[in-house]
Short mmCIF file of C-alpha atoms in Angstrom, two decimals:
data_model
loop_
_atom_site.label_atom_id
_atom_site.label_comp_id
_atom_site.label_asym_id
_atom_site.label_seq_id
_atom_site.Cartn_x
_atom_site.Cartn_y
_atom_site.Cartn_z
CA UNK A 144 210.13 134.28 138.40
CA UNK A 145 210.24 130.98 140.30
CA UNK A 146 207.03 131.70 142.34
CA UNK A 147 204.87 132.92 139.07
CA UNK A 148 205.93 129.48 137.44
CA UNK A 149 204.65 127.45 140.74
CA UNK A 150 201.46 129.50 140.27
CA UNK A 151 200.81 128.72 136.57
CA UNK A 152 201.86 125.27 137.45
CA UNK A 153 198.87 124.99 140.60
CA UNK A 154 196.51 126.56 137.73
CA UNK A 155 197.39 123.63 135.28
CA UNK A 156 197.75 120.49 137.65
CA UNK A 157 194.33 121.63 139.25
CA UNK A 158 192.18 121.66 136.09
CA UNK A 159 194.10 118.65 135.53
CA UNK A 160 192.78 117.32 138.75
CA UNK A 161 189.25 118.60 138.00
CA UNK A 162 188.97 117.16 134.90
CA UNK A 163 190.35 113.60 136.30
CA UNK A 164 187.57 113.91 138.98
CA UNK A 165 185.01 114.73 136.17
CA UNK A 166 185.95 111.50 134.72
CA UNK A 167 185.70 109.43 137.80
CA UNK A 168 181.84 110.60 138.39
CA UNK A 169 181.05 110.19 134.31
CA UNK A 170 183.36 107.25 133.43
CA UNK A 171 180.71 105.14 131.78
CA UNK A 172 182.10 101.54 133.00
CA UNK A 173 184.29 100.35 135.63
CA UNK A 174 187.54 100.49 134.15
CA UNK A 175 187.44 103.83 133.08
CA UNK A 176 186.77 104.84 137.01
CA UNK A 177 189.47 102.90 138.06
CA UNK A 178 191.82 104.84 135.40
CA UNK A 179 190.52 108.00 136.62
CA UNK A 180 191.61 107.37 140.17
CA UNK A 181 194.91 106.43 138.74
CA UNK A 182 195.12 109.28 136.87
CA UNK A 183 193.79 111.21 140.16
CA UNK A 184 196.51 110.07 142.25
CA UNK A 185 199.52 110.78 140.10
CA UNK A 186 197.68 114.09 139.64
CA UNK A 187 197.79 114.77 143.36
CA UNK A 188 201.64 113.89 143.51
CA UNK A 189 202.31 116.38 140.75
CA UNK A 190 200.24 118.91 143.49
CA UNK A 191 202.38 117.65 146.51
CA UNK A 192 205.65 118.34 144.56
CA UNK A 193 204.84 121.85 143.67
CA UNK A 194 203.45 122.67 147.38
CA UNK A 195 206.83 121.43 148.58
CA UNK A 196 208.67 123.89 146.12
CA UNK A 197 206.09 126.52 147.04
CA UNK A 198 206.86 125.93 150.91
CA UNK A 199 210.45 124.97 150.26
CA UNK A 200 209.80 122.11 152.62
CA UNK A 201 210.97 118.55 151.73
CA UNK A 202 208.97 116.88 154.03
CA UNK A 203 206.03 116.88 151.03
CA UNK A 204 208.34 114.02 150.11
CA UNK A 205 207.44 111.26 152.38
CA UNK A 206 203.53 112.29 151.70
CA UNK A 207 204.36 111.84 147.75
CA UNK A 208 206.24 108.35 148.03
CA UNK A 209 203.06 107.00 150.48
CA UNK A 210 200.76 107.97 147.94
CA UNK A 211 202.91 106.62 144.77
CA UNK A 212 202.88 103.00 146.50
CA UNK A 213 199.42 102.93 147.81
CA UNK A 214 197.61 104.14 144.58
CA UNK A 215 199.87 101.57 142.91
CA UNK A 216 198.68 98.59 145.16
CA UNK A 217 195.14 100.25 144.91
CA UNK A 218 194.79 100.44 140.81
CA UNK A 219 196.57 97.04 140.87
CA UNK A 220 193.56 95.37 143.08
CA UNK A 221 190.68 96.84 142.14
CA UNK A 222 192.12 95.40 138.71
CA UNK A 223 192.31 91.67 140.02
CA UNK A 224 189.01 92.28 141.55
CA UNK A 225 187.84 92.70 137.87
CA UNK A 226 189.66 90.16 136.53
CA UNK A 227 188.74 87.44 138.98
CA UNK A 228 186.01 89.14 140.58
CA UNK A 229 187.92 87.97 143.90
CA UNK A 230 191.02 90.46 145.33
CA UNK A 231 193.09 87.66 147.44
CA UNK A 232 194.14 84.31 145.98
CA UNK B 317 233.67 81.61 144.35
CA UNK B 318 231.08 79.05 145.59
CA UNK B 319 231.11 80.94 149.15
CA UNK B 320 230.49 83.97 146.98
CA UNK B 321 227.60 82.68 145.57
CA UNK B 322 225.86 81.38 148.48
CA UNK B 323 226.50 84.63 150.47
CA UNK B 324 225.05 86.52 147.10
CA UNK B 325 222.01 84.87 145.33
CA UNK B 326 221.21 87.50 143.42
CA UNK B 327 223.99 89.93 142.90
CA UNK B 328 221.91 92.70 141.13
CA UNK B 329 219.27 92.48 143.77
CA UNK B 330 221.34 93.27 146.49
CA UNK B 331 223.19 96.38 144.21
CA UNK B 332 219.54 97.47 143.42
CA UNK B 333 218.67 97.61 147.65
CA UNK B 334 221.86 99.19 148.35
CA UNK B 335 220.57 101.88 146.12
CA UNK B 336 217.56 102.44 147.29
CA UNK B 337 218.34 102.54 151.40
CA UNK B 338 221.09 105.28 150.57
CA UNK B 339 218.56 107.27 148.31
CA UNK B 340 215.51 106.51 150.77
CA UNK B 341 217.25 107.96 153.50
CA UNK B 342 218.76 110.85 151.26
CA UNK B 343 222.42 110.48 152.46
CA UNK B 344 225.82 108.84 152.02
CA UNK B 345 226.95 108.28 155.38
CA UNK B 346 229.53 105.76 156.76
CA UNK B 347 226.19 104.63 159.12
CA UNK B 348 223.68 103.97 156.64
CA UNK B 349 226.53 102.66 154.11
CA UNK B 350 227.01 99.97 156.35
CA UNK B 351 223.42 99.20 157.15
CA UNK B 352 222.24 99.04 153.92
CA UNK B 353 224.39 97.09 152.82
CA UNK B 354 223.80 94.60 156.06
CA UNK B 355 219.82 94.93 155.19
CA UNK B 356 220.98 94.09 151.01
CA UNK B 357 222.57 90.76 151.85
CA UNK B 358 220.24 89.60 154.49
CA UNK B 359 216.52 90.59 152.57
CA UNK B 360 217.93 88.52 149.11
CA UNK B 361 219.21 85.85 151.28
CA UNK B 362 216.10 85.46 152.89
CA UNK B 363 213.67 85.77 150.30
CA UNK B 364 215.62 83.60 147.69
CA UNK B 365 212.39 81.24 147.88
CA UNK B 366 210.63 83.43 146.04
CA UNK B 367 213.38 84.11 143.01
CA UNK B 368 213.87 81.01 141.39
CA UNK B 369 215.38 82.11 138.37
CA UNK B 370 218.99 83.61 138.18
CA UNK B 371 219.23 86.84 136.04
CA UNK B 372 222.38 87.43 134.15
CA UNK B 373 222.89 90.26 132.24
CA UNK B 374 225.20 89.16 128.63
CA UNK B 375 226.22 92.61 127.68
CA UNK B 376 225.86 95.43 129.85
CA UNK B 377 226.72 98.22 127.24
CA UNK B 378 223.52 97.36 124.89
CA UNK B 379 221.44 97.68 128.01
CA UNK B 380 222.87 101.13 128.42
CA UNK B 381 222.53 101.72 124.47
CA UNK B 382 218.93 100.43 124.81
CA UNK B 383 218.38 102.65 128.66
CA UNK B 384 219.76 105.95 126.13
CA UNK B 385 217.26 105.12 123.42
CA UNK B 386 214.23 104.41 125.44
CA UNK B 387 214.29 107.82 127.63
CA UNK B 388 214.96 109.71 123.86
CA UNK B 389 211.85 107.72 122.32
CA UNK B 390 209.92 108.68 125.56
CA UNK B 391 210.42 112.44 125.16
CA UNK B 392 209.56 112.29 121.70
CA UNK B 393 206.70 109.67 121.88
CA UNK B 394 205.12 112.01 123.99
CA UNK B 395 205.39 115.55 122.20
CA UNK B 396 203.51 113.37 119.44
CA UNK B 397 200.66 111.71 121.47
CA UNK B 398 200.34 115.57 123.10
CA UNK B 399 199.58 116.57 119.51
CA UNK B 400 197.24 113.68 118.67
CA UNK B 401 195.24 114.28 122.10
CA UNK B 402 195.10 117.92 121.37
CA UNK B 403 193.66 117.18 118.07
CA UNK B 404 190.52 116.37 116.55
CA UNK B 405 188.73 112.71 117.65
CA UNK B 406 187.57 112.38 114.04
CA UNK B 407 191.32 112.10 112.97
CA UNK B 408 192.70 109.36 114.93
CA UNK B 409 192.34 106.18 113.84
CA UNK B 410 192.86 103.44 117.10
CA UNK B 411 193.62 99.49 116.26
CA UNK B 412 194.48 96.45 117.99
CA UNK B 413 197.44 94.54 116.50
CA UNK B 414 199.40 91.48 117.78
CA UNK B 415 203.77 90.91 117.52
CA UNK B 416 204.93 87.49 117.54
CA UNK B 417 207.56 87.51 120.29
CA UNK B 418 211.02 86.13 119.60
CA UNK B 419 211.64 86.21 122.96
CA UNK B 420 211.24 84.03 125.48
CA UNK B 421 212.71 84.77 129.14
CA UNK B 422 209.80 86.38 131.05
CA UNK B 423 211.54 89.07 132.37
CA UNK B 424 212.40 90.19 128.57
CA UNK B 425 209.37 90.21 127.83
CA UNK B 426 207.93 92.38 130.60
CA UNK B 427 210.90 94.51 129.79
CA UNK B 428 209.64 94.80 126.33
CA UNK B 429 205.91 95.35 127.29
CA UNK B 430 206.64 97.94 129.43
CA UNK B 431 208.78 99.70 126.79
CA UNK B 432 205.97 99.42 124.59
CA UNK B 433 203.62 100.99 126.76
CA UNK B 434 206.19 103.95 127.49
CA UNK B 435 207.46 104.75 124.34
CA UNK B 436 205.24 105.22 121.11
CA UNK B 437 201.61 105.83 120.59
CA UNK B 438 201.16 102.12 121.94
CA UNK B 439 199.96 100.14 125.00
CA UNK B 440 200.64 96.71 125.42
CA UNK B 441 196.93 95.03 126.69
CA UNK B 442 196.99 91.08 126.69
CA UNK B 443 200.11 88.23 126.66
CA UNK B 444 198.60 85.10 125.37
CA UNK B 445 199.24 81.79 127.41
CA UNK B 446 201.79 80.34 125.58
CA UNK B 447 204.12 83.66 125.64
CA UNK B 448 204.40 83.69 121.83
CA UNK B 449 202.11 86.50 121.63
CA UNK B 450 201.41 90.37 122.83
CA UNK B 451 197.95 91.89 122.11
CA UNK B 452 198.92 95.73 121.47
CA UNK B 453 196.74 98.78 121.41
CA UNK B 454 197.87 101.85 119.21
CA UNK B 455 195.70 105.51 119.84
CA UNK B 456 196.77 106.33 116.41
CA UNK B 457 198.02 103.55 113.51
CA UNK B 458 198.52 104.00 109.43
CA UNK B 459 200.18 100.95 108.49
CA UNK B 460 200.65 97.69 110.84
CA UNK B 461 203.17 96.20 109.33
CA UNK B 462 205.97 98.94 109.60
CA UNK B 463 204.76 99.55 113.27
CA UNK B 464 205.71 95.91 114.31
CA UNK B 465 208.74 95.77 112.01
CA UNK B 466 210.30 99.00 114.03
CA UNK B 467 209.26 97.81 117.47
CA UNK B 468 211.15 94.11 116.38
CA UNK B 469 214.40 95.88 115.30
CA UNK B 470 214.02 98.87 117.62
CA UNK B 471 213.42 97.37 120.85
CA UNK B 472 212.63 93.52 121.10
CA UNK B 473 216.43 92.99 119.02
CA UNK B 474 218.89 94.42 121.81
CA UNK B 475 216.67 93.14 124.49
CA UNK B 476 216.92 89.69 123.27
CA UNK B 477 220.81 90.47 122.74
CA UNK B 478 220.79 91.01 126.89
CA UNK B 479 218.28 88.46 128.46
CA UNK B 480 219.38 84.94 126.81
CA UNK B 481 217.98 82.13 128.58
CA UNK B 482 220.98 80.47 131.43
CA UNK C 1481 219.72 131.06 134.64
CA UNK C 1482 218.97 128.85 137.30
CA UNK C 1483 215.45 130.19 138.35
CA UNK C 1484 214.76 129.90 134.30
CA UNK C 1485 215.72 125.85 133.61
CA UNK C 1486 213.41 125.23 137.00
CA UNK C 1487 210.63 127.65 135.66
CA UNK C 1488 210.90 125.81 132.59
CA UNK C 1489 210.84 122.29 133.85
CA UNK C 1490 207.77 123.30 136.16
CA UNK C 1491 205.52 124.65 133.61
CA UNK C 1492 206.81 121.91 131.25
CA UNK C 1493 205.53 119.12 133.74
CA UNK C 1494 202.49 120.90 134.59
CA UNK C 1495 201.19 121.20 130.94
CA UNK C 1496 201.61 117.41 130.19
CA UNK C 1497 200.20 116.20 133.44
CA UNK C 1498 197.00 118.47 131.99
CA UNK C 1499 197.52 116.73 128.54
CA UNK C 1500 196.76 113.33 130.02
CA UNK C 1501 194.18 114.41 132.51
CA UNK C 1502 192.44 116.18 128.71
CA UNK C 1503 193.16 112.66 126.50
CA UNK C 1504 191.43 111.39 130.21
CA UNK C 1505 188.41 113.44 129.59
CA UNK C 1506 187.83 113.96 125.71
CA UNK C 1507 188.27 110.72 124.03
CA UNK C 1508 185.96 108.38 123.09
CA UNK C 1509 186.69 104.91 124.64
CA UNK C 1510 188.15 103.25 126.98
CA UNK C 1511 191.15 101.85 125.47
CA UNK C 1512 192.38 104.86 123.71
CA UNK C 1513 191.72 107.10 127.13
CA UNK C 1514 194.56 104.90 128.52
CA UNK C 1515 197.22 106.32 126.63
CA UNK C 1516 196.61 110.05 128.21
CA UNK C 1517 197.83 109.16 131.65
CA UNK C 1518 199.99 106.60 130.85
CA UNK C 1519 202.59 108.46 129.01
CA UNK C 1520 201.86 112.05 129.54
CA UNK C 1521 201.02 112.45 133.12
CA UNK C 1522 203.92 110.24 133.80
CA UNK C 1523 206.33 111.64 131.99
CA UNK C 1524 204.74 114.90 133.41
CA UNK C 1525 205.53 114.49 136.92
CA UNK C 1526 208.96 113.10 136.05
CA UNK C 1527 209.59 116.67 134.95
CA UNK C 1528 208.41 118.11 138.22
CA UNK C 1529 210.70 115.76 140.59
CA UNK C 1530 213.31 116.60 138.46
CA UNK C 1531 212.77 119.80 139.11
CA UNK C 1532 212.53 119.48 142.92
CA UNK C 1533 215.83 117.48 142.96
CA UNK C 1534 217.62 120.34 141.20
CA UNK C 1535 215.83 123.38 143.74
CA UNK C 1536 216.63 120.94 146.87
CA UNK C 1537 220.01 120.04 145.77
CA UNK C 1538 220.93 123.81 144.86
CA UNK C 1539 219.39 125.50 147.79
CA UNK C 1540 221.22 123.42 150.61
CA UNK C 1541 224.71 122.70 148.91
CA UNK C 1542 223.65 119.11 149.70
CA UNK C 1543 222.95 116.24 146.65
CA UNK C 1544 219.40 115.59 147.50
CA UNK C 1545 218.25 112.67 144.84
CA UNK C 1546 215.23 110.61 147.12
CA UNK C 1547 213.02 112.32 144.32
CA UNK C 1548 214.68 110.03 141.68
CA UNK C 1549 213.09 107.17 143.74
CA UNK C 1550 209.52 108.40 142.99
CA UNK C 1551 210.44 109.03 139.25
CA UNK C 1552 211.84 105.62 138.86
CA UNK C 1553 209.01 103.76 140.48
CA UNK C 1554 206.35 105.92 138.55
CA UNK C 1555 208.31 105.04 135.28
CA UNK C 1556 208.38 101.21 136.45
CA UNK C 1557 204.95 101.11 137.71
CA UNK C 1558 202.38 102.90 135.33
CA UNK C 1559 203.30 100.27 132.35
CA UNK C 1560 202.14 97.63 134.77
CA UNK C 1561 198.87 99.48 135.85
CA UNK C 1562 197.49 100.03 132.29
CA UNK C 1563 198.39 96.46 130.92
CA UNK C 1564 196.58 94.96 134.23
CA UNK C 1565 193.47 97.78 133.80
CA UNK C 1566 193.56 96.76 130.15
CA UNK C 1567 193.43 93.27 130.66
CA UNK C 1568 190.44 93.32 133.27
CA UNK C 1569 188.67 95.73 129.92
CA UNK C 1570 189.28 93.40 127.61
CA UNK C 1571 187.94 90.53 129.67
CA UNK C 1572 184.62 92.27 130.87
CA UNK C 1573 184.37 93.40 127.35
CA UNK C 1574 184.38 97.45 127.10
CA UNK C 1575 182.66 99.07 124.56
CA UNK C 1576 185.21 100.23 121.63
CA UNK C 1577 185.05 102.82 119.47
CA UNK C 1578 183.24 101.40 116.01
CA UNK C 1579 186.10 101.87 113.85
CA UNK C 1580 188.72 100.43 115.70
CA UNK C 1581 190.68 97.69 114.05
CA UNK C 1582 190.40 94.67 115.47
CA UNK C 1583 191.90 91.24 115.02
CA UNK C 1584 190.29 88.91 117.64
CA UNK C 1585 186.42 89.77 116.19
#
């Protein structure tokens, strides 16, 4: 039961990511590349949450918080560097 | 109580680290108990440069009323923007709108932007310098007027009930 | 009963993550593309941590609740993300969508 859900959930988060990737190469202007990499790297947490059910491992964990803070800090400079065009202050 | 003060700057901060060493490290033993809370008096202590203001909370039990709400309007806000992305482009009809804030401490109003962005069809885009007003962007609006009037009562009310200036 | 609510949760998460990566790819402009991952995919993964936190806490009689921490942050963080990326459109002026309503033309 468990292990047909985790597949159907791989299926979903991986169109998810293809589509998100789609975006990044189309994206007509900046910001909407720098959404799809944001979108990207929540995507790929959803992915390293289901592999650690799949495994029943929990050290996906560690991988998933280092990802969570660094996309964060990216989106948030590549943002300042379009706002100022300039990342540090 | 003045000894209590200077040993805790910024009582919620150090509650808030507390929290997070103990669910970092996944545990509630006497060990990291004690570190944590070691690490929770020493990090506010020594950054307390960089937190002028004091936050008080005035009454805790609207915050939680408000907390309840805003994880129920999340759920729901989000079954309907599912439906409006799964529909037809054609059919939605986008807008930019602006609220007048009533409040005025800044950490309200982040509070309420963020809200904003979380809960209905909405995404809060621009303050304007002054802090009076919040450019908002809605994926799907019929009437302006009742949109503003529910996020006022519905969200921007208790949170100006909690963060008063001190 | 168990294996159900976690089968449930999973496939729950999984569709709305795939709801915001679709609002992502079909709609028209920027602005209204940002409401996709914003609220769906966030909420989405919520649903999936959840989900892990239950499986971990069940499976090894101990509480495990570190996954909390990554809902929490998500739920604090993506807010902040799109009003920043929205601010930096507005200022470099993205092309909207014609019949958007605008007050500041």
């Amino acid at each position: 039961m468990l292990e047909t859900a985790l597949l159907i959930g791989f299926g979903l988060v991986s169109v998810a990511l293809l589509l998100s990737f789609l975006r990044l190469i189309k994206g007509p202007d900046l910001p909407d590349r720098i959404l799809a990499l944001d979108t990207l790297y929540i995507n790929s947490i959803a992915l390293l949450v289901l592999l650690g059910l799949y495994f029943q491992s929990a050290l996906y964990f560690e991988a998933a918080l280092l990802i969570a803070v660094m996309g964060f800090v990216g989106t948030i400079g590549l943002s300042k560097y379009l706002l100022r065009g300039d990342i540090m202050e | 109580m003045k000894i209590l003060k200077k040993i805790f700057p910024h009582p919620i901060l150090t509650l808030v680290l507390w929290g997070v060493w103990l669910l970092l490290n996944n545990t509630v033993g006497a060990g990291h108990i004690v570190l944590g809370l070691i690490l929770a008096i020493f990090i506010p202590w020594l950054t307390s440069g960089f937190w002028p203001e004091k936050v008080r909370i005035q009454s805790p039990l609207t915050l939680l009323k408000f907390l309840g709400v805003v994880l129920w309007d999340i759920l729901v806000a989000n079954m309907a923007v599912a439906k409006l992305i799964l529909g037809r482009n054609k059919d939605l009809k986008p807008g930019f709108f602006y609220i007048d804030l009533d409040i005025e401490t800044p950490l309200g109003i982040s509070l309420l932007a963020n809200t904003i962005s979380l809960t209905p069809g909405t995404v809060s885009c621009d303050l304007t310098a002054d802090r009076k007003r919040l450019l908002v962007h809605a994926l799907h609006i019929e009437d302006i007027p009742a949109t503003i009037k529910e996020i006022k009562t519905r969200y921007e009310a208790p949170l100006k009930k909690v963060f008063t200036a001190c | 009963m168990f294996e159900w609510i976690l089968s449930a949760l999973i496939i729950i998460g999984a569709f709305f993550t795939l709801v915001g990566s679709i609002g992502l790819y079909k709609l028209p402009d920027f602005f209204m593309r940002l409401h996709g991952p914003t609220k769906a995919t966030t909420l989405g993964v919520g649903a999936l941590l959840i989900a892990s936190a239950l499986y971990f806490s069940f499976k090894t009689d101990d509480i495990s609740l570190h996954e909390v921490l990554i809902t929490v942050f998500l739920f604090i963080t993506a807010p902040v993300s799109a009003h920043l990326m929205a601010k930096a459109a507005i200022h470099i002026k993205t092309k909207q969508v014609d019949r958007t309503q605008n007050p500041m033309k």
